Amino acid sequence: MSDTTPLSQAVHNSTTRHAIFLVATLNAGPAAAETVRGWCEDVGNLVRTVSTRAPEENLSCVCAFGSNAWDTLFGSPRPAALHPFREFGSGERVAVATPGDILLHIRADSMDFCFELATLLCNGLGDAVTVVDEVHGFRYFDRRAIIGFVDGTENPEGREAVDFTVIGDEDAEFAGGSYVLVQKYLHDMTAWNSLSVESQEGIIGRHKFSNVELDDDIKPSSSHSALTTLEENGREVKILRDNMPFGRPGSGEFGTYFIGYARSPAPIEQMLENMFVGRPAGNYDRLLDYSRAVTGGLFFVPSAELLESLAERTPAASVAATAPAPAGSAA
């Protein structure tokens, strides 16, 4: 990654105790689009305004846009690999696509700071958008998911994390950006807890207590660990996860909010295909017998610099700037 690559948003910020995930759709009309474009300039300022009151809370926000919203709000050029969420699987085992134009990933070590920032950001958007999903996540014991296993063990760190998540020269106009894919999973905890620990370990591919990966000679090829491990030219391809548990015990709701950042959507999509279709087909992730994806969205995360400058972007001007000149016109 070049030293001149624009600074990314808070993709690589350290893990926090709490998070709010907000997904919104853009309302119709030029006024709504204009409001969102102007709001882009305010996101960074609002984060700084709130976080200055207690820097130790590690408050941050990542703002991202879906494929259709990008065209409506900003026109051309557009991020090279941005497209609508691709569904995988069939029948009762499907990685579903659900509406979403704007994603906010807000993190802090206390929920009050997440809540304050979310309130200010939503106030700025006003009636320009409709929030279609909101999840308040929390860190569960020693980074464990609701199902009891440690989550995010294979996350890249340091320079490797940047290399796997930040766009470079392959799409120079959007260097410093990232792609992010989100899904909300609901778990059948009654059925899951009825399994023996040994059976759960075979489904995940790790020992539950120690988090040590099962030996290859005993780890099932249908385990979650096996199907989400990718290699290319002898090197493991990684994504950066910051999943969070969520739930409402009184309503019997227990879930995991999956969020994965990458330099391209391709590795995350390959993991989903392996999980929901199988590798080979039919050898699917047995965790899906106890977990159901109820949302799915793919978004582009502009660099911090680009996010602020999007306030000045106009789709008509962008399209005109890239359109070919009429036949017979002067060069």
Short mmCIF file of C-alpha atoms in Angstrom, two decimals:
data_model
loop_
_atom_site.label_atom_id
_atom_site.label_comp_id
_atom_site.label_asym_id
_atom_site.label_seq_id
_atom_site.Cartn_x
_atom_site.Cartn_y
_atom_site.Cartn_z
CA MET A 1 0.00 0.00 0.00
CA SER A 2 1.45 3.38 -1.00
CA ASP A 3 2.28 5.94 1.68
CA THR A 4 0.18 8.40 -0.33
CA THR A 5 -2.97 6.26 -0.11
CA PRO A 6 -5.78 8.38 1.42
CA LEU A 7 -6.55 7.71 5.06
CA SER A 8 -9.29 5.14 5.51
CA GLN A 9 -12.25 5.56 7.82
CA ALA A 10 -12.19 3.79 11.20
CA VAL A 11 -12.14 0.33 9.62
CA HIS A 12 -9.14 -0.80 11.68
CA ASN A 13 -10.08 0.71 15.02
CA SER A 14 -9.62 -1.55 18.02
CA THR A 15 -12.42 -3.76 19.27
CA THR A 16 -14.85 -2.03 21.63
CA ARG A 17 -17.42 -3.16 24.18
CA HIS A 18 -20.45 -1.85 22.29
CA ALA A 19 -21.66 -1.08 18.78
CA ILE A 20 -24.71 0.19 16.93
CA PHE A 21 -25.36 -0.98 13.39
CA LEU A 22 -27.78 1.18 11.39
CA VAL A 23 -28.98 0.40 7.86
CA ALA A 24 -31.14 2.95 6.07
CA THR A 25 -32.73 3.35 2.65
CA LEU A 26 -32.69 6.61 0.71
CA ASN A 27 -36.09 8.24 0.31
CA ALA A 28 -37.22 9.39 -3.12
CA GLY A 29 -36.64 12.85 -4.49
CA PRO A 30 -33.79 15.29 -5.15
CA ALA A 31 -34.17 16.96 -1.75
CA ALA A 32 -33.44 13.70 0.07
CA ALA A 33 -30.35 13.07 -2.07
CA GLU A 34 -29.11 16.61 -1.48
CA THR A 35 -29.54 16.21 2.28
CA VAL A 36 -27.48 13.01 2.32
CA ARG A 37 -24.72 14.53 0.20
CA GLY A 38 -24.44 17.51 2.54
CA TRP A 39 -24.51 15.21 5.57
CA CYS A 40 -21.39 13.39 4.31
CA GLU A 41 -19.34 16.45 5.20
CA ASP A 42 -20.66 16.40 8.77
CA VAL A 43 -19.98 12.77 9.72
CA GLY A 44 -16.35 13.24 10.72
CA ASN A 45 -17.12 16.47 12.58
CA LEU A 46 -19.86 14.81 14.61
CA VAL A 47 -17.59 11.91 15.58
CA ARG A 48 -14.95 14.38 16.78
CA THR A 49 -17.54 16.49 18.62
CA VAL A 50 -18.78 13.56 20.67
CA SER A 51 -15.48 11.71 21.16
CA THR A 52 -13.65 14.81 22.43
CA ARG A 53 -15.72 14.61 25.61
CA ALA A 54 -14.10 11.28 26.54
CA PRO A 55 -11.36 10.08 24.16
CA GLU A 56 -10.85 6.95 26.26
CA GLU A 57 -14.25 5.67 25.08
CA ASN A 58 -12.71 4.92 21.63
CA LEU A 59 -15.74 6.24 19.74
CA SER A 60 -15.68 5.78 15.97
CA CYS A 61 -18.00 5.51 13.01
CA VAL A 62 -17.71 3.92 9.59
CA CYS A 63 -20.12 5.22 6.94
CA ALA A 64 -20.74 3.18 3.77
CA PHE A 65 -23.04 3.24 0.74
CA GLY A 66 -24.84 0.55 -1.27
CA SER A 67 -24.67 0.15 -5.04
CA ASN A 68 -28.00 1.73 -5.96
CA ALA A 69 -27.51 4.61 -3.55
CA TRP A 70 -24.10 5.36 -4.99
CA ASP A 71 -25.57 5.81 -8.47
CA THR A 72 -28.38 8.01 -7.19
CA LEU A 73 -26.27 10.14 -4.87
CA PHE A 74 -22.91 10.38 -6.59
CA GLY A 75 -23.13 9.01 -10.15
CA SER A 76 -19.94 8.17 -12.04
CA PRO A 77 -17.23 7.21 -11.47
CA ARG A 78 -18.20 4.43 -9.09
CA PRO A 79 -16.15 1.89 -7.09
CA ALA A 80 -15.11 -0.89 -9.48
CA ALA A 81 -16.34 -3.86 -7.41
CA LEU A 82 -19.49 -2.32 -5.92
CA HIS A 83 -22.68 -4.25 -6.76
CA PRO A 84 -25.90 -5.29 -5.03
CA PHE A 85 -25.65 -8.06 -2.43
CA ARG A 86 -25.54 -11.50 -4.08
CA GLU A 87 -27.74 -14.18 -2.57
CA PHE A 88 -26.36 -17.68 -2.01
CA GLY A 89 -28.08 -20.95 -1.22
CA SER A 90 -31.63 -22.21 -1.66
CA GLY A 91 -34.64 -23.46 0.28
CA GLU A 92 -34.38 -22.77 4.01
CA ARG A 93 -30.63 -22.11 3.79
CA VAL A 94 -30.19 -18.76 2.00
CA ALA A 95 -27.93 -15.75 2.46
CA VAL A 96 -30.72 -13.28 1.79
CA ALA A 97 -30.42 -9.79 0.30
CA THR A 98 -32.37 -7.05 2.07
CA PRO A 99 -32.81 -3.32 1.36
CA GLY A 100 -30.00 -0.99 2.40
CA ASP A 101 -28.46 2.18 0.95
CA ILE A 102 -26.47 3.55 3.88
CA LEU A 103 -24.65 1.64 6.63
CA LEU A 104 -23.38 3.17 9.87
CA HIS A 105 -21.07 1.08 12.06
CA ILE A 106 -20.71 2.98 15.33
CA ARG A 107 -18.35 1.67 18.03
CA ALA A 108 -17.39 2.73 21.57
CA ASP A 109 -16.57 1.24 24.94
CA SER A 110 -19.85 2.49 26.38
CA MET A 111 -23.31 2.43 24.84
CA ASP A 112 -24.12 6.03 25.81
CA PHE A 113 -21.47 7.32 23.41
CA CYS A 114 -22.72 5.06 20.61
CA PHE A 115 -26.25 6.23 21.33
CA GLU A 116 -25.33 9.92 21.35
CA LEU A 117 -23.50 9.72 18.03
CA ALA A 118 -26.23 7.63 16.41
CA THR A 119 -28.81 10.19 17.51
CA LEU A 120 -26.86 13.12 16.05
CA LEU A 121 -26.19 11.30 12.77
CA CYS A 122 -29.84 10.30 12.38
CA ASN A 123 -30.96 13.84 13.20
CA GLY A 124 -28.74 15.11 10.40
CA LEU A 125 -30.31 12.72 7.91
CA GLY A 126 -33.83 13.56 9.05
CA ASP A 127 -36.57 12.46 6.66
CA ALA A 128 -34.11 11.93 3.81
CA VAL A 129 -33.80 8.27 4.78
CA THR A 130 -35.77 5.48 6.41
CA VAL A 131 -33.96 3.28 8.93
CA VAL A 132 -34.77 -0.33 8.03
CA ASP A 133 -32.57 -2.13 10.56
CA GLU A 134 -30.96 -1.12 13.85
CA VAL A 135 -28.99 -3.48 16.07
CA HIS A 136 -27.32 -2.67 19.39
CA GLY A 137 -24.46 -5.11 19.87
CA PHE A 138 -22.35 -5.90 22.92
CA ARG A 139 -19.08 -7.68 23.60
CA TYR A 140 -19.86 -11.01 25.27
CA PHE A 141 -17.39 -12.27 27.89
CA ASP A 142 -13.98 -13.04 26.33
CA ARG A 143 -14.97 -12.10 22.75
CA ARG A 144 -17.36 -15.04 22.50
CA ALA A 145 -20.40 -15.23 20.25
CA ILE A 146 -23.80 -16.06 21.73
CA ILE A 147 -23.17 -19.69 20.75
CA GLY A 148 -20.21 -19.79 23.16
CA PHE A 149 -17.20 -19.82 20.82
CA VAL A 150 -14.57 -17.09 20.52
CA ASP A 151 -15.21 -14.95 17.42
CA GLY A 152 -12.72 -13.21 15.12
CA THR A 153 -9.70 -15.38 15.96
CA GLU A 154 -8.25 -15.29 12.45
CA ASN A 155 -8.50 -11.52 11.97
CA PRO A 156 -5.43 -9.99 10.30
CA GLU A 157 -3.51 -7.46 12.37
CA GLY A 158 -1.28 -4.46 11.74
CA ARG A 159 0.02 -4.00 8.21
CA GLU A 160 -1.60 -7.27 7.13
CA ALA A 161 -5.01 -5.90 8.13
CA VAL A 162 -4.47 -2.86 5.92
CA ASP A 163 -3.28 -4.98 2.99
CA PHE A 164 -6.38 -7.19 3.13
CA THR A 165 -8.93 -4.42 3.61
CA VAL A 166 -7.82 -1.18 1.92
CA ILE A 167 -8.13 -0.54 -1.82
CA GLY A 168 -4.93 0.51 -3.55
CA ASP A 169 -3.79 1.00 -7.12
CA GLU A 170 -6.26 -1.57 -8.49
CA ASP A 171 -8.95 1.15 -8.25
CA ALA A 172 -6.85 4.27 -7.75
CA GLU A 173 -9.71 6.75 -7.75
CA PHE A 174 -11.14 4.97 -4.70
CA ALA A 175 -7.85 4.16 -2.96
CA GLY A 176 -8.14 4.18 0.81
CA GLY A 177 -11.65 2.76 0.64
CA SER A 178 -12.94 -0.68 1.58
CA TYR A 179 -15.91 -2.96 1.04
CA VAL A 180 -18.07 -4.13 3.91
CA LEU A 181 -20.65 -6.91 3.99
CA VAL A 182 -23.18 -7.27 6.81
CA GLN A 183 -25.64 -9.98 7.82
CA LYS A 184 -27.85 -10.45 10.84
CA TYR A 185 -28.07 -14.08 12.04
CA LEU A 186 -30.62 -15.47 14.47
CA HIS A 187 -29.74 -18.63 16.41
CA ASP A 188 -31.93 -21.47 17.62
CA MET A 189 -30.30 -21.63 21.05
CA THR A 190 -32.56 -24.38 22.34
CA ALA A 191 -31.46 -26.72 19.58
CA TRP A 192 -27.83 -25.57 19.78
CA ASN A 193 -27.61 -26.08 23.52
CA SER A 194 -29.07 -29.55 23.18
CA LEU A 195 -25.89 -30.63 21.36
CA SER A 196 -22.91 -32.05 23.17
CA VAL A 197 -19.81 -29.83 23.38
CA GLU A 198 -18.02 -32.32 21.12
CA SER A 199 -20.73 -31.97 18.46
CA GLN A 200 -20.58 -28.16 18.69
CA GLU A 201 -16.80 -28.27 18.32
CA GLY A 202 -17.13 -30.36 15.17
CA ILE A 203 -19.54 -27.82 13.68
CA ILE A 204 -17.29 -24.84 14.47
CA GLY A 205 -13.93 -26.55 13.95
CA ARG A 206 -12.43 -25.37 17.26
CA HIS A 207 -12.28 -26.46 20.89
CA LYS A 208 -14.92 -24.51 22.77
CA PHE A 209 -12.98 -23.74 25.95
CA SER A 210 -9.45 -23.17 24.66
CA ASN A 211 -10.36 -21.83 21.18
CA VAL A 212 -7.61 -24.04 19.69
CA GLU A 213 -8.42 -25.17 16.15
CA LEU A 214 -9.17 -28.87 15.73
CA ASP A 215 -6.47 -30.95 14.10
CA ASP A 216 -6.96 -31.35 10.36
CA ASP A 217 -7.33 -35.12 10.66
CA ILE A 218 -10.42 -34.77 12.88
CA LYS A 219 -11.88 -31.41 11.77
CA PRO A 220 -14.92 -32.00 9.50
CA SER A 221 -14.72 -30.47 6.03
CA SER A 222 -18.20 -29.05 6.69
CA SER A 223 -17.05 -27.13 9.78
CA HIS A 224 -17.40 -23.37 9.84
CA SER A 225 -13.65 -22.98 10.21
CA ALA A 226 -12.86 -25.18 7.22
CA LEU A 227 -15.36 -23.54 4.87
CA THR A 228 -14.39 -19.96 5.71
CA THR A 229 -10.65 -20.53 5.25
CA LEU A 230 -9.53 -19.40 1.79
CA GLU A 231 -6.16 -19.78 0.10
CA GLU A 232 -4.81 -18.19 -3.05
CA ASN A 233 -1.38 -19.09 -4.46
CA GLY A 234 -0.50 -20.81 -1.20
CA ARG A 235 -1.39 -17.80 0.97
CA GLU A 236 -4.44 -17.50 3.21
CA VAL A 237 -6.82 -14.73 2.14
CA LYS A 238 -8.30 -12.95 5.14
CA ILE A 239 -11.07 -10.49 5.95
CA LEU A 240 -11.47 -8.24 9.00
CA ARG A 241 -14.48 -9.10 11.18
CA ASP A 242 -15.97 -7.16 14.07
CA ASN A 243 -19.01 -9.32 14.79
CA MET A 244 -21.20 -8.51 17.77
CA PRO A 245 -23.76 -10.54 19.74
CA PHE A 246 -27.20 -9.03 20.24
CA GLY A 247 -30.51 -10.24 21.59
CA ARG A 248 -33.68 -9.89 23.63
CA PRO A 249 -33.91 -12.82 26.06
CA GLY A 250 -37.51 -12.00 26.96
CA SER A 251 -38.46 -12.38 23.30
CA GLY A 252 -36.30 -15.44 22.71
CA GLU A 253 -34.06 -13.53 20.28
CA PHE A 254 -30.38 -14.47 20.23
CA GLY A 255 -28.19 -13.37 17.38
CA THR A 256 -24.88 -12.44 15.83
CA TYR A 257 -24.37 -9.37 13.67
CA PHE A 258 -21.74 -10.32 11.11
CA ILE A 259 -19.68 -7.49 9.66
CA GLY A 260 -16.69 -8.17 7.42
CA TYR A 261 -14.34 -5.66 5.79
CA ALA A 262 -12.22 -6.48 2.75
CA ARG A 263 -10.33 -4.96 -0.14
CA SER A 264 -12.78 -6.64 -2.52
CA PRO A 265 -16.15 -8.30 -1.95
CA ALA A 266 -14.84 -11.46 -3.64
CA PRO A 267 -13.35 -13.28 -0.61
CA ILE A 268 -16.39 -12.64 1.60
CA GLU A 269 -18.72 -13.79 -1.18
CA GLN A 270 -16.63 -16.94 -1.66
CA MET A 271 -16.95 -17.68 2.06
CA LEU A 272 -20.73 -17.27 1.82
CA GLU A 273 -20.90 -19.58 -1.19
CA ASN A 274 -18.86 -22.18 0.69
CA MET A 275 -21.14 -21.85 3.72
CA PHE A 276 -24.55 -21.79 2.05
CA VAL A 277 -23.93 -23.90 -1.09
CA GLY A 278 -21.01 -26.02 0.09
CA ARG A 279 -17.47 -26.94 -0.88
CA PRO A 280 -18.17 -29.08 -2.84
CA ALA A 281 -21.88 -28.38 -3.36
CA GLY A 282 -23.90 -30.04 -0.59
CA ASN A 283 -21.05 -29.96 1.92
CA TYR A 284 -22.46 -26.82 3.55
CA ASP A 285 -21.72 -25.19 6.90
CA ARG A 286 -23.62 -27.21 9.53
CA LEU A 287 -23.82 -24.11 11.73
CA LEU A 288 -26.61 -23.06 9.36
CA ASP A 289 -28.75 -25.87 10.77
CA TYR A 290 -28.95 -23.71 13.91
CA SER A 291 -28.46 -20.18 12.50
CA ARG A 292 -30.54 -18.24 9.96
CA ALA A 293 -29.49 -15.15 8.02
CA VAL A 294 -32.31 -12.58 8.05
CA THR A 295 -30.53 -9.60 6.46
CA GLY A 296 -27.75 -9.09 3.93
CA GLY A 297 -26.10 -6.03 2.40
CA LEU A 298 -22.92 -5.02 0.59
CA PHE A 299 -21.56 -1.48 0.89
CA PHE A 300 -18.57 0.63 -0.16
CA VAL A 301 -16.63 2.54 2.50
CA PRO A 302 -15.09 5.72 1.04
CA SER A 303 -11.80 6.97 2.44
CA ALA A 304 -12.19 9.66 5.10
CA GLU A 305 -11.15 12.30 2.59
CA LEU A 306 -13.53 11.09 -0.10
CA LEU A 307 -16.45 10.85 2.33
CA GLU A 308 -16.10 14.53 3.18
CA SER A 309 -15.72 15.58 -0.45
CA LEU A 310 -18.85 13.67 -1.52
CA ALA A 311 -20.82 16.66 -0.22
CA GLU A 312 -19.75 18.49 -3.39
CA ARG A 313 -20.55 15.62 -5.75
CA THR A 314 -23.45 15.90 -8.20
CA PRO A 315 -24.51 12.85 -10.23
CA ALA A 316 -25.39 14.88 -13.34
CA ALA A 317 -21.99 16.57 -13.39
CA SER A 318 -20.23 13.26 -12.77
CA VAL A 319 -22.01 11.56 -15.64
CA ALA A 320 -21.41 14.50 -17.97
CA ALA A 321 -17.72 14.51 -17.15
CA THR A 322 -17.32 10.86 -18.15
CA ALA A 323 -19.74 10.75 -21.09
CA PRO A 324 -18.28 10.58 -24.64
CA ALA A 325 -18.44 13.78 -26.68
CA PRO A 326 -21.23 13.95 -29.31
CA ALA A 327 -20.21 12.91 -32.83
CA GLY A 328 -18.71 15.78 -34.77
CA SER A 329 -18.02 17.93 -31.71
CA ALA A 330 -14.68 19.56 -31.10
CA ALA A 331 -12.17 17.52 -29.13
#
